[in-house]
Coordinates of C-alpha atoms in Angstrom, one line a residue:
Chain E
X28 CA -10.4 -26.9 -26.8
X29 CA -9.0 -24.7 -29.6
X30 CA -5.1 -25.5 -28.6
X31 CA -5.9 -29.1 -28.7
X32 CA -7.4 -28.8 -32.3
X33 CA -5.0 -26.3 -33.0
X34 CA -2.1 -29.0 -32.1
X35 CA -3.3 -31.9 -34.7
X36 CA -2.7 -28.9 -36.7
X37 CA -0.1 -28.5 -36.3
X38 CA 1.3 -31.4 -36.2
X39 CA -0.4 -32.3 -39.5
X40 CA 1.8 -29.7 -41.0
X41 CA 4.9 -29.9 -40.1
X42 CA 7.2 -32.5 -42.3
X43 CA 9.9 -34.0 -40.1
X44 CA 10.7 -33.4 -36.6
X45 CA 13.8 -32.5 -37.4
X46 CA 11.7 -29.4 -39.3
X47 CA 9.7 -29.2 -36.3
X48 CA 12.3 -29.0 -34.1
X49 CA 13.5 -26.0 -35.9
X50 CA 10.1 -23.9 -36.1
X51 CA 9.3 -24.1 -31.9
X52 CA 13.2 -22.5 -31.6
X53 CA 12.1 -20.1 -34.3
X54 CA 9.2 -19.9 -32.1
X55 CA 11.2 -19.9 -28.5
X56 CA 13.0 -16.4 -30.1
X57 CA 11.0 -14.5 -31.9
X58 CA 8.7 -15.2 -28.3
X59 CA 11.0 -14.1 -25.7
X60 CA 11.7 -11.5 -28.6
X61 CA 8.1 -10.5 -27.9
X62 CA 8.7 -10.7 -24.7
X63 CA 11.7 -8.8 -23.5
X64 CA 10.7 -5.1 -22.8
X65 CA 8.1 -6.5 -20.3
X66 CA 10.9 -9.0 -18.7
X67 CA 13.6 -6.3 -18.5
X68 CA 11.9 -3.6 -17.2
X69 CA 10.7 -6.6 -14.6
X70 CA 14.4 -7.1 -13.5
X71 CA 15.5 -3.5 -13.3
X72 CA 11.9 -2.2 -11.6
X73 CA 11.0 -4.9 -9.4
X74 CA 13.8 -8.2 -9.0
X75 CA 16.6 -5.3 -9.0
X76 CA 14.1 -2.9 -6.3
X77 CA 12.5 -6.3 -4.6
X78 CA 16.3 -7.6 -3.0
X79 CA 17.7 -3.5 -2.7
X80 CA 13.7 -3.8 -0.8
X81 CA 15.4 -6.4 1.4
X82 CA 18.9 -5.1 2.2
X83 CA 18.1 -1.6 3.1
X84 CA 15.4 -3.5 5.7
X85 CA 19.3 -5.3 7.4
X86 CA 21.6 -2.6 6.8
X87 CA 21.7 0.6 8.8
X88 CA 22.4 3.7 6.1
X89 CA 21.5 7.1 5.5
X90 CA 22.6 9.6 2.2
X91 CA 23.4 8.4 -0.8
X92 CA 26.8 7.1 -1.1
X93 CA 26.3 2.8 -1.3
X94 CA 30.2 2.3 0.1
X95 CA 29.3 3.6 3.7
X96 CA 26.1 1.0 3.8
X97 CA 26.4 -1.4 7.0
X98 CA 24.6 -4.8 7.5
X99 CA 22.7 -3.7 10.5
X100 CA 21.5 -7.5 11.1
X101 CA 18.2 -7.4 13.1
X102 CA 18.9 -4.5 14.6
X103 CA 16.0 -2.2 12.2
X104 CA 13.6 -4.5 13.4
X105 CA 14.3 -4.3 16.9
X106 CA 14.7 -0.2 16.9
X107 CA 10.5 -0.2 14.0
X108 CA 8.7 -3.4 16.5
X109 CA 9.6 -2.3 20.6
X110 CA 7.1 -0.9 22.1
X111 CA 8.3 2.5 23.7
X112 CA 8.9 3.6 20.1
X113 CA 5.6 5.3 17.8
X114 CA 5.1 2.3 15.2
X115 CA 3.9 -0.7 17.1
X116 CA 1.6 1.7 19.0
X117 CA -0.4 4.3 17.5
X118 CA 0.9 4.3 14.2
X119 CA 0.6 0.9 13.1
X120 CA -3.1 0.7 15.1
X121 CA -3.7 3.4 13.2
X122 CA -3.3 1.5 10.2
X123 CA -5.3 -1.2 11.2
X124 CA -8.2 0.9 12.2
X125 CA -8.0 2.9 9.4
X126 CA -7.8 -0.2 6.7
X127 CA -10.4 -1.6 9.1
X128 CA -13.0 0.2 8.9
X129 CA -12.7 1.4 5.6
X130 CA -13.6 -2.2 4.7
X131 CA -16.3 -3.1 6.7
X132 CA -18.7 1.1 6.0
X133 CA -16.6 0.5 1.8
X134 CA -18.1 -3.4 2.1
X135 CA -21.8 -2.9 4.3
X136 CA -22.6 0.1 1.3
X137 CA -21.3 -1.4 -1.7
X138 CA -23.4 -4.8 -0.5
X139 CA -26.5 -2.6 0.4
X140 CA -26.3 -0.5 -2.6
X141 CA -25.5 -3.0 -4.9
X142 CA -28.3 -5.0 -4.4
X143 CA -30.7 -2.3 -4.0
X144 CA -29.6 -0.9 -7.5
X145 CA -30.1 -4.4 -9.1
X146 CA -33.4 -4.1 -8.5
X147 CA -34.5 -0.2 -10.6
X148 CA -34.0 1.3 -13.5
X149 CA -31.2 3.1 -15.6
X150 CA -28.3 1.0 -13.5
X151 CA -26.1 2.0 -15.1
X152 CA -26.6 5.3 -14.4
X153 CA -26.4 4.6 -10.6
X154 CA -23.4 3.7 -11.2
X155 CA -21.4 5.4 -12.6
X156 CA -22.7 7.9 -10.3
X157 CA -21.8 5.7 -7.4
X158 CA -18.1 5.4 -9.8
X159 CA -17.6 9.3 -10.3
X160 CA -14.7 9.3 -6.3
X161 CA -12.9 6.2 -8.2
X162 CA -12.4 8.3 -11.4
X163 CA -11.4 11.7 -9.5
X164 CA -7.9 12.5 -8.4
X165 CA -7.7 11.2 -4.2
X166 CA -5.5 15.7 -4.5
X167 CA -9.6 16.2 -5.7
X168 CA -11.1 13.9 -3.0
X169 CA -9.3 14.9 -0.4
X170 CA -9.4 18.8 -0.5
X171 CA -13.4 18.8 -1.3
X172 CA -13.3 16.7 1.9
X173 CA -11.3 18.8 4.2
X174 CA -13.1 21.3 3.4
X175 CA -16.4 20.1 4.2
X176 CA -15.2 19.6 7.6
X177 CA -13.7 22.3 8.8
X178 CA -16.1 24.7 10.9
X179 CA -17.7 26.8 7.9
X180 CA -17.6 23.6 5.7
X181 CA -21.1 21.6 4.7
X182 CA -21.0 18.8 7.6
X183 CA -20.9 21.0 10.7
X184 CA -23.3 22.6 8.1
X185 CA -25.4 20.6 8.6
X186 CA -25.0 19.0 12.1
X187 CA -26.0 22.9 13.3
X188 CA -29.9 22.3 11.2
X189 CA -29.6 19.2 13.4
X190 CA -28.9 21.0 16.5
X191 CA -25.6 19.6 17.0
X192 CA -22.7 21.1 18.3
X193 CA -20.3 22.0 15.3
X194 CA -17.3 19.0 15.4
X195 CA -13.4 19.8 14.8
X196 CA -13.4 16.5 12.5
X197 CA -9.4 17.0 11.7
X198 CA -7.9 19.6 13.7
X199 CA -9.3 16.2 17.2
X200 CA -7.5 13.8 17.8
X201 CA -10.1 11.6 18.1
X202 CA -12.2 12.3 15.6
X203 CA -9.5 13.0 12.4
X204 CA -8.8 9.2 12.2
X205 CA -12.7 8.4 11.3
X206 CA -12.6 10.8 9.7
X207 CA -10.4 10.2 7.5
X208 CA -11.3 6.8 7.0
X209 CA -14.7 8.1 6.5
X210 CA -13.7 9.4 3.2
X211 CA -11.5 6.4 1.8
X212 CA -14.3 4.5 2.5
X213 CA -16.7 6.8 0.5
X214 CA -14.2 6.9 -2.5
X215 CA -14.1 2.7 -2.5
X216 CA -18.1 1.7 -2.6
X217 CA -17.9 2.1 -6.3
X218 CA -15.3 0.3 -7.3
X219 CA -16.9 -3.1 -5.5
X220 CA -20.2 -2.1 -6.3
X221 CA -19.2 -3.0 -9.7
X222 CA -17.5 -6.3 -8.5
X223 CA -20.4 -6.8 -6.8
X224 CA -22.9 -6.2 -9.7
X225 CA -21.4 -8.8 -11.7
X226 CA -22.1 -10.9 -8.9
X227 CA -25.3 -10.2 -8.8
X228 CA -26.0 -10.9 -12.8
X229 CA -24.3 -14.4 -12.0
X230 CA -27.0 -15.3 -9.6
X231 CA -29.9 -17.3 -11.7
X232 CA -33.3 -16.5 -12.0
X233 CA -35.0 -18.9 -10.8
X234 CA -34.0 -18.5 -7.6
X235 CA -35.2 -16.0 -7.2
X236 CA -38.5 -17.0 -8.9
X237 CA -38.3 -20.1 -6.7
X238 CA -38.3 -17.6 -3.4
X239 CA -41.4 -16.1 -4.4
X240 CA -43.4 -18.8 -5.4
X241 CA -43.1 -20.0 -1.2
X242 CA -43.7 -16.8 -0.7
X243 CA -40.8 -14.7 1.0
X244 CA -40.5 -11.5 1.1
X245 CA -38.0 -9.5 0.0
X246 CA -35.8 -9.2 2.9
X247 CA -36.0 -13.1 3.8
X248 CA -34.6 -13.4 -0.2
X249 CA -31.8 -11.0 0.6
X250 CA -30.3 -13.2 3.6
X251 CA -31.1 -17.0 2.5
X252 CA -30.5 -16.3 -0.9
X253 CA -28.5 -13.5 -2.7
X254 CA -26.4 -12.6 0.3
X255 CA -25.2 -16.3 0.7
X256 CA -24.1 -17.0 -3.4
X257 CA -22.8 -13.2 -3.5
X258 CA -19.9 -14.4 -1.2
X259 CA -17.4 -15.0 -3.1
X260 CA -17.0 -11.2 -4.3
X261 CA -18.1 -9.7 -1.2
X262 CA -14.4 -12.0 0.4
X263 CA -13.3 -10.9 -2.7
X264 CA -14.2 -6.7 -2.8
X265 CA -13.4 -7.5 1.6
X266 CA -9.9 -8.9 1.1
X267 CA -9.1 -6.4 -2.2
X268 CA -10.3 -3.8 -0.5
X269 CA -8.4 -4.3 2.9
X270 CA -4.7 -4.4 1.0
X271 CA -5.4 -1.2 -0.9
X272 CA -6.1 0.6 3.2
X273 CA -3.8 -0.6 4.7
X274 CA -1.2 0.4 1.9
X275 CA -2.8 3.6 0.5
X276 CA -1.5 7.0 2.5
X277 CA -1.9 9.7 -0.1
X278 CA -5.7 11.0 0.9
X279 CA -4.2 11.5 4.6
X280 CA -0.9 13.5 2.9
X281 CA -3.9 15.8 1.3
X282 CA -6.3 15.4 4.6
X283 CA -3.9 15.9 7.5
X284 CA -0.3 16.9 5.3
X285 CA 2.0 15.3 8.4
X286 CA -0.4 13.0 9.8
X287 CA -1.7 15.0 12.5
X288 CA -2.8 15.8 15.4
X289 CA 0.0 14.7 16.6
X290 CA -0.4 11.4 14.5
X291 CA -3.4 10.3 15.6
X292 CA -3.9 10.5 11.2
X293 CA -0.2 8.8 10.5
X294 CA -0.1 5.5 8.9
X295 CA 3.0 2.7 8.1
X296 CA 2.8 3.6 4.3
X297 CA 2.9 7.1 5.0
X298 CA 5.5 6.9 8.5
X299 CA 8.0 5.0 5.8
X300 CA 8.0 7.4 3.3
X301 CA 8.2 10.4 5.7
X302 CA 11.6 8.6 7.6
X303 CA 12.9 7.7 4.1
X304 CA 12.1 11.2 2.0
X305 CA 12.5 13.5 5.1
X306 CA 14.9 12.4 7.3
X307 CA 17.2 9.6 5.0
X308 CA 16.4 6.6 7.2
X309 CA 16.6 4.2 4.2
X310 CA 17.0 1.7 7.2
X311 CA 15.0 1.8 9.2
X312 CA 11.9 2.8 6.7
X313 CA 12.1 -0.1 4.5
X314 CA 12.2 -2.3 7.9
X315 CA 8.5 -0.4 8.1
X316 CA 8.0 -1.5 4.7
X317 CA 8.9 -5.0 4.9
X318 CA 6.7 -5.7 8.1
X319 CA 3.8 -4.0 6.1
X320 CA 5.0 -6.0 3.3
X321 CA 5.0 -9.0 5.3
X322 CA 1.4 -8.2 7.1
X323 CA 0.1 -7.4 3.4
X324 CA 1.9 -10.8 2.1
X325 CA -0.2 -12.2 4.5
X326 CA -3.4 -11.3 3.1
X327 CA -2.9 -12.1 -0.1
X328 CA -1.8 -15.8 0.7
X329 CA -4.9 -16.6 2.7
X330 CA -6.7 -15.1 -0.5
X331 CA -5.1 -17.4 -2.3
X332 CA -6.0 -20.3 -0.3
X333 CA -9.9 -19.5 -0.4
X334 CA -9.8 -18.3 -4.0
X335 CA -7.8 -21.7 -4.2
X336 CA -10.4 -23.8 -2.1
X337 CA -13.4 -22.6 -4.0
X338 CA -12.2 -23.7 -6.9
X339 CA -12.0 -27.3 -5.7
X340 CA -15.7 -26.6 -4.3
X341 CA -17.1 -25.5 -7.5
X342 CA -15.2 -28.5 -9.9
Chain C
X1 CA -38.1 -9.7 -13.8
X2 CA -39.3 -11.2 -10.2
X3 CA -35.6 -9.4 -8.1
X4 CA -37.5 -6.4 -8.5
X5 CA -40.5 -7.6 -6.9
X6 CA -43.2 -4.7 -6.0
X7 CA -42.1 -0.8 -7.0
X8 CA -38.9 -0.7 -4.6
X9 CA -39.4 2.4 -2.4
X10 CA -37.1 1.2 0.0
X11 CA -34.3 0.6 -3.1
X12 CA -34.8 4.1 -4.3
X13 CA -34.9 5.3 -1.1
X14 CA -30.9 4.1 -0.8
X15 CA -29.6 4.6 -3.6
X16 CA -30.6 8.1 -3.8
X17 CA -29.5 8.9 -0.3
X18 CA -26.5 7.3 -1.4
X19 CA -26.5 9.1 -5.0
X20 CA -26.5 12.3 -2.4
X21 CA -23.9 11.9 -1.3
X22 CA -21.4 10.4 -3.5
X23 CA -22.2 14.1 -6.3
X24 CA -22.5 16.7 -2.8
X25 CA -18.9 16.9 -2.1
X26 CA -18.6 17.6 -6.7
X27 CA -21.4 20.2 -6.6
X28 CA -19.7 21.7 -3.4
X29 CA -16.4 21.7 -5.4
X30 CA -17.7 23.3 -8.7
X31 CA -19.7 25.8 -6.9
X32 CA -16.8 26.6 -4.7
X33 CA -14.8 27.5 -7.2
X34 CA -17.1 30.0 -8.4
X35 CA -17.2 31.8 -4.9
X36 CA -15.3 35.7 -4.8
X37 CA -13.0 37.1 -2.0
X38 CA -15.2 36.7 1.7
X39 CA -17.7 34.4 1.0
X40 CA -15.6 30.9 1.1
X41 CA -14.9 29.7 4.5
X42 CA -17.6 32.3 5.8
X43 CA -20.2 31.1 8.4
X44 CA -23.6 30.4 8.7
X45 CA -22.3 28.0 5.4
X46 CA -23.5 29.0 1.6
X47 CA -23.7 26.3 -1.1
X48 CA -24.3 29.0 -3.8
X49 CA -21.7 31.3 -4.6
X50 CA -23.5 34.7 -4.9
X51 CA -22.6 34.5 -8.7
X52 CA -20.7 32.4 -11.7
X53 CA -17.7 34.8 -12.7
X54 CA -14.8 32.6 -14.0
X55 CA -12.6 35.4 -11.9
X56 CA -11.1 32.3 -10.3
X57 CA -10.2 29.6 -13.4
X58 CA -8.5 32.8 -14.8
X59 CA -6.4 33.0 -11.4
X60 CA -5.8 29.6 -11.3
X61 CA -4.8 29.2 -15.2
X62 CA -1.8 32.4 -14.2
X63 CA -1.0 32.0 -10.2
X64 CA -1.1 28.1 -9.9
X65 CA 0.3 27.9 -13.9
X66 CA -2.3 25.2 -15.1
X67 CA -0.8 25.3 -19.0
X68 CA 2.5 24.2 -17.5
X69 CA 1.0 21.3 -15.0
X70 CA -1.4 20.0 -17.6
X71 CA 1.9 20.0 -20.3
X72 CA 3.3 17.7 -17.8
X73 CA 0.2 15.5 -17.0
X74 CA -1.0 15.3 -20.7
X75 CA 2.6 13.8 -21.8
X76 CA 3.1 11.5 -18.9
X77 CA 0.2 10.3 -18.3
X78 CA 0.1 9.7 -23.1
X79 CA 3.6 8.0 -22.7
X80 CA 2.8 5.7 -20.1
X81 CA -0.7 4.5 -22.2
X82 CA 1.4 4.6 -25.1
X83 CA 3.7 2.4 -23.2
X84 CA 1.7 0.4 -21.4
X85 CA -0.6 -1.4 -24.3
X86 CA 3.0 -1.3 -26.8
X87 CA 4.3 -4.0 -23.9
X88 CA 1.3 -5.7 -23.1
X89 CA -0.1 -6.5 -25.6
X90 CA 3.7 -8.1 -27.0
X91 CA 3.8 -9.8 -23.9
X92 CA 0.5 -10.6 -23.8
X93 CA 1.1 -12.4 -27.9
X94 CA 4.0 -14.9 -26.8
X95 CA 2.2 -15.9 -23.2
X96 CA -1.1 -16.6 -25.7
X97 CA -0.1 -17.5 -29.0
X98 CA 3.0 -18.7 -29.1
X99 CA 5.2 -22.0 -28.3
X100 CA 8.2 -22.4 -25.8
X101 CA 10.5 -23.4 -22.9
X102 CA 10.0 -20.9 -19.7
X103 CA 6.2 -19.7 -20.7
X104 CA 4.4 -21.1 -17.6
X105 CA 7.2 -20.0 -14.9
X106 CA 7.1 -16.8 -17.2
X107 CA 3.1 -16.5 -16.7
X108 CA 3.1 -17.3 -13.2
X109 CA 5.8 -15.1 -12.8
X110 CA 3.6 -11.9 -14.5
X111 CA 0.7 -12.6 -11.3
X112 CA 3.5 -12.8 -8.7
X113 CA 4.2 -9.0 -9.7
X114 CA 1.0 -8.2 -9.1
X115 CA 2.1 -9.0 -6.3
X116 CA 4.3 -7.0 -4.7
X117 CA 2.4 -3.9 -3.0
X118 CA 4.4 -0.3 -4.9
X119 CA 5.4 1.2 -1.2
X120 CA 7.7 -1.6 -0.9
X121 CA 9.3 -0.3 -4.3
X122 CA 9.2 3.2 -3.0
X123 CA 12.7 4.1 -1.4
X124 CA 14.8 1.2 -3.4
X125 CA 13.6 2.7 -6.8
X126 CA 14.0 6.2 -6.1
X127 CA 17.5 5.1 -5.7
X128 CA 18.1 3.6 -8.5
X129 CA 16.6 6.2 -10.7
X130 CA 19.0 8.9 -8.3
X131 CA 22.2 6.1 -9.7
X132 CA 20.9 5.3 -13.2
X133 CA 24.1 5.2 -14.9
X134 CA 25.1 7.4 -17.1
X135 CA 22.3 10.2 -16.5
X136 CA 21.5 13.7 -15.3
X137 CA 25.8 13.8 -15.1
X138 CA 26.7 10.0 -13.7
X139 CA 29.2 7.7 -14.4
X140 CA 28.9 4.3 -15.8
X141 CA 29.0 3.3 -12.2
X142 CA 26.2 5.7 -11.4
X143 CA 27.7 7.7 -9.1
X144 CA 29.4 11.5 -9.2
X145 CA 26.0 13.1 -10.6
X146 CA 23.4 14.8 -9.6
X147 CA 19.4 13.6 -9.4
X148 CA 20.4 10.7 -12.6
X149 CA 17.3 10.5 -13.8
X150 CA 15.9 12.2 -11.7
X151 CA 16.0 15.5 -12.9
X152 CA 13.5 14.5 -16.0
X153 CA 10.1 13.8 -17.3
X154 CA 11.5 10.2 -18.0
X155 CA 11.6 10.0 -13.9
X156 CA 7.5 10.1 -14.3
X157 CA 7.2 7.6 -17.0
X158 CA 9.6 4.7 -16.6
X159 CA 8.7 3.4 -13.5
X160 CA 5.0 2.9 -15.5
X161 CA 6.1 1.9 -18.1
X162 CA 5.1 -2.0 -18.2
X163 CA 2.2 -3.5 -16.4
X164 CA 2.2 -7.1 -15.0
X165 CA -1.8 -6.4 -15.0
X166 CA -2.3 -5.2 -18.4
X167 CA 0.3 -7.9 -19.6
X168 CA -2.3 -10.5 -17.8
X169 CA -5.1 -8.7 -19.4
X170 CA -4.3 -9.5 -22.6
X171 CA -3.2 -12.7 -22.6
X172 CA -6.4 -13.8 -21.4
X173 CA -8.2 -12.1 -24.5
X174 CA -5.2 -13.6 -26.6
X175 CA -5.5 -16.8 -25.7
X176 CA -9.8 -17.1 -26.9
X177 CA -8.6 -15.8 -30.5
X178 CA -9.5 -18.2 -32.7
X179 CA -5.8 -19.9 -33.9
X180 CA -6.7 -20.5 -37.7
X181 CA -6.5 -17.5 -37.9
X182 CA -3.1 -17.2 -36.7
X183 CA -2.2 -20.0 -39.0
X184 CA -4.3 -18.3 -41.6
X185 CA -1.5 -16.0 -42.1
X186 CA 1.4 -17.9 -40.8
X187 CA 1.2 -20.1 -44.3
X188 CA 0.6 -16.4 -46.6
X189 CA 4.0 -15.8 -45.3
X190 CA 3.7 -13.5 -42.6
X191 CA 6.6 -13.9 -39.9
X192 CA 6.1 -13.8 -36.1
X193 CA 5.9 -9.3 -36.5
X194 CA 3.6 -9.8 -39.3
X195 CA 1.6 -11.8 -37.5
X196 CA 1.2 -9.5 -34.0
X197 CA 0.9 -6.8 -36.1
X198 CA -1.5 -7.2 -38.3
X199 CA -3.7 -10.0 -37.3
X200 CA -4.0 -9.6 -33.3
X201 CA -3.7 -6.3 -32.6
X202 CA -6.4 -5.1 -34.6
X203 CA -8.3 -8.1 -32.8
X204 CA -7.8 -6.1 -29.6
X205 CA -9.9 -3.5 -29.5
X206 CA -11.7 -3.3 -27.2
X207 CA -9.8 -4.7 -24.6
X208 CA -7.1 -2.3 -25.1
X209 CA -9.6 0.5 -25.3
X210 CA -9.8 -0.9 -20.9
X211 CA -6.5 -1.0 -20.1
X212 CA -5.9 2.8 -21.8
X213 CA -8.8 3.7 -19.4
X214 CA -7.3 1.6 -16.9
X215 CA -3.4 2.9 -16.9
X216 CA -5.1 6.7 -18.4
X217 CA -6.8 7.3 -15.3
X218 CA -4.2 6.0 -13.1
X219 CA -1.8 8.0 -13.9
X220 CA -3.3 11.6 -14.4
X221 CA -4.4 10.7 -10.8
X222 CA -0.7 9.4 -10.1
X223 CA 0.5 11.3 -6.7
X224 CA 3.0 9.0 -3.8
X225 CA 5.6 8.7 -6.3
X226 CA 5.3 12.7 -8.5
X227 CA 5.4 14.6 -5.3
X228 CA 8.7 12.6 -3.9
X229 CA 10.1 12.9 -7.4
X230 CA 8.9 17.0 -7.8
X231 CA 9.7 18.0 -4.1
X232 CA 13.2 18.3 -5.6
X233 CA 12.0 19.8 -8.9
X234 CA 8.4 21.6 -9.0
X235 CA 9.3 21.6 -13.8
X236 CA 7.6 18.7 -13.1
X237 CA 4.8 18.5 -11.7
X238 CA 1.8 16.7 -13.3
X239 CA -2.0 18.8 -11.8
X240 CA -2.8 17.0 -8.6
X241 CA 1.0 17.0 -7.6
X242 CA 1.4 21.4 -8.7
X243 CA -2.4 22.0 -7.0
X244 CA -1.7 20.8 -4.0
X245 CA 2.5 22.5 -3.5
X246 CA 1.9 25.8 -4.9
X247 CA -1.2 26.0 -2.4
X248 CA 0.3 27.8 0.1
X249 CA 1.7 30.5 -2.9
X250 CA -1.6 31.6 -3.6
X251 CA -3.5 34.5 -2.2
X252 CA -4.7 33.8 1.3
X253 CA -7.9 35.7 1.1
X254 CA -9.4 33.8 -2.0
X255 CA -7.2 30.6 -1.9
X256 CA -10.2 27.5 -1.5
X257 CA -12.1 28.3 -4.4
X258 CA -8.6 29.1 -7.0
X259 CA -7.4 25.5 -5.5
X260 CA -11.2 24.5 -6.4
X261 CA -10.9 25.8 -9.9
X262 CA -8.1 24.0 -10.6
X263 CA -9.0 21.1 -9.5
X264 CA -12.5 21.0 -11.5
X265 CA -10.2 21.8 -14.8
X266 CA -7.5 18.9 -13.5
X267 CA -11.2 16.0 -13.2
X268 CA -12.8 17.2 -16.4
X269 CA -10.4 16.0 -19.0
X270 CA -10.5 12.6 -17.4
X271 CA -14.4 12.5 -16.6
X272 CA -14.6 13.4 -20.1
X273 CA -12.4 10.3 -21.2
X274 CA -14.3 8.2 -18.2
X275 CA -18.3 9.2 -19.2
X276 CA -17.3 8.2 -22.6
X277 CA -15.3 4.9 -22.2
X278 CA -17.6 3.5 -19.0
X279 CA -18.6 0.8 -20.7
X280 CA -14.5 -0.2 -21.2
X281 CA -14.0 1.1 -18.1
X282 CA -16.0 -1.0 -15.7
X283 CA -15.7 -4.1 -18.0
X284 CA -11.7 -4.4 -16.9
X285 CA -12.6 -3.0 -12.7
X286 CA -15.3 -6.4 -13.5
X287 CA -12.1 -8.4 -15.8
X288 CA -10.0 -7.8 -12.3
X289 CA -11.7 -9.1 -9.5
X290 CA -12.4 -12.4 -11.5
X291 CA -8.3 -12.5 -11.6

């Protein structure tokens, strides 16, 4: 609306077509000057590395001398995806379990918490409380939870009080991945609660009033009004957190150091990091990055497709 | 408010139980930071330390060299935040208010930049920094030196200096600024630079605080890239990386309590900034959810 109005205003001010072209030309020059720092940055730190990442995935190269770089075709992908290697199983499987697990826990938890907070007083206080882990550094979160998981830590103390024997959460390979998954979910609930709260506030009050007139209890109201109307926000949280979970490995470095015990907590992005910066295997590492990127890209496109379809539904 | 219904005891139960789970780790962190030698890591577990003295904090400052880490963290965080704010508001202004050939394409490109996951660019960006021409002893083709740009704090600032999300956020906000105001400035003889600097920038304060806060907290807590860059040059460590890596140099009997003291100190600045401006941060997260 405003642009349409202003365009009429612009035209009214311009005396002749020639002057108008001159003005637009000058505006274009100014625009590109304003954009130049950003565009220059994206050329050097986005387009160039992106092309480089693709080239590396298809090449055989170690060390730092570019002249020794050789074309390797799909052999890196063959190595990475072969079933007798470690990348597909357990590492890629771990990545999916980590992402699925933490998304499931965080989404379930955040829907429950956001819905409950919406019914209380001091909503701002509660939301800030749940948001604290998002503000803290991963080093703090990782070390504190590592400490709490120790035999002499808080969690085992609570288990012992309940009559359960101590569990070596991070040293036992069957508990280690679930243990880090829980921490990742714990840390991401707060962000999801905020987004879901915005979704909850957008549900018109009259639906709740109508439900009350019809005699629905709060359980009913939640299932037949809140959840269906919250679906877009829940879907957004699900997909973005899943994408985040697939590429997250800072927590794993801090909590387990090397993805151990014996690859039990190793994930794809961490394996890529190790292969590249510990062993200098740029080609293999880049092929791993590319495999993970393709998975993430597919999910991102799915999200865009869903968003677009939803837009068509409402319009 | 009908959505609240009768006394929501169930909601209170859920939120308070969850709240305890959210706060307990932080409480454990603070309490452990006061535990003396022989008090940490013993069974039975005790939450409270025997006394609240600041020994571990003193040790953290001397053994962890917290001041050096703090200095690096401040330099990097402030530089990145200022750079992101300036470049985002400039590019956002062009995309929101100026008419030029290629605007739609560039805007779509900016949106696409947000879809590239950081881990994909980690290896090539590192190699680019390493082979940066005419830096760290490199020649004009980026060869020969030892370390290129990776040997200075610039390495921690430059790759984060522009944010696609920031440009998007600024552009969305500036679109809603009334055109009449800009026209008036033009009639008064202001050029584009003056219009941006004197008319547009002051109006963007709320969104600038949101973006500044998100950038500040994200940069302060950045871990992976800093870990990588400082692995060959420890003088570039920031607080999170330094505290994590220096653990092995500490007096083993007291390691974790000193680390916890360091972590309390490194968490405090972001916590204070967040609590002061949380209204803006919350709005930014919600905005990013609606993009």
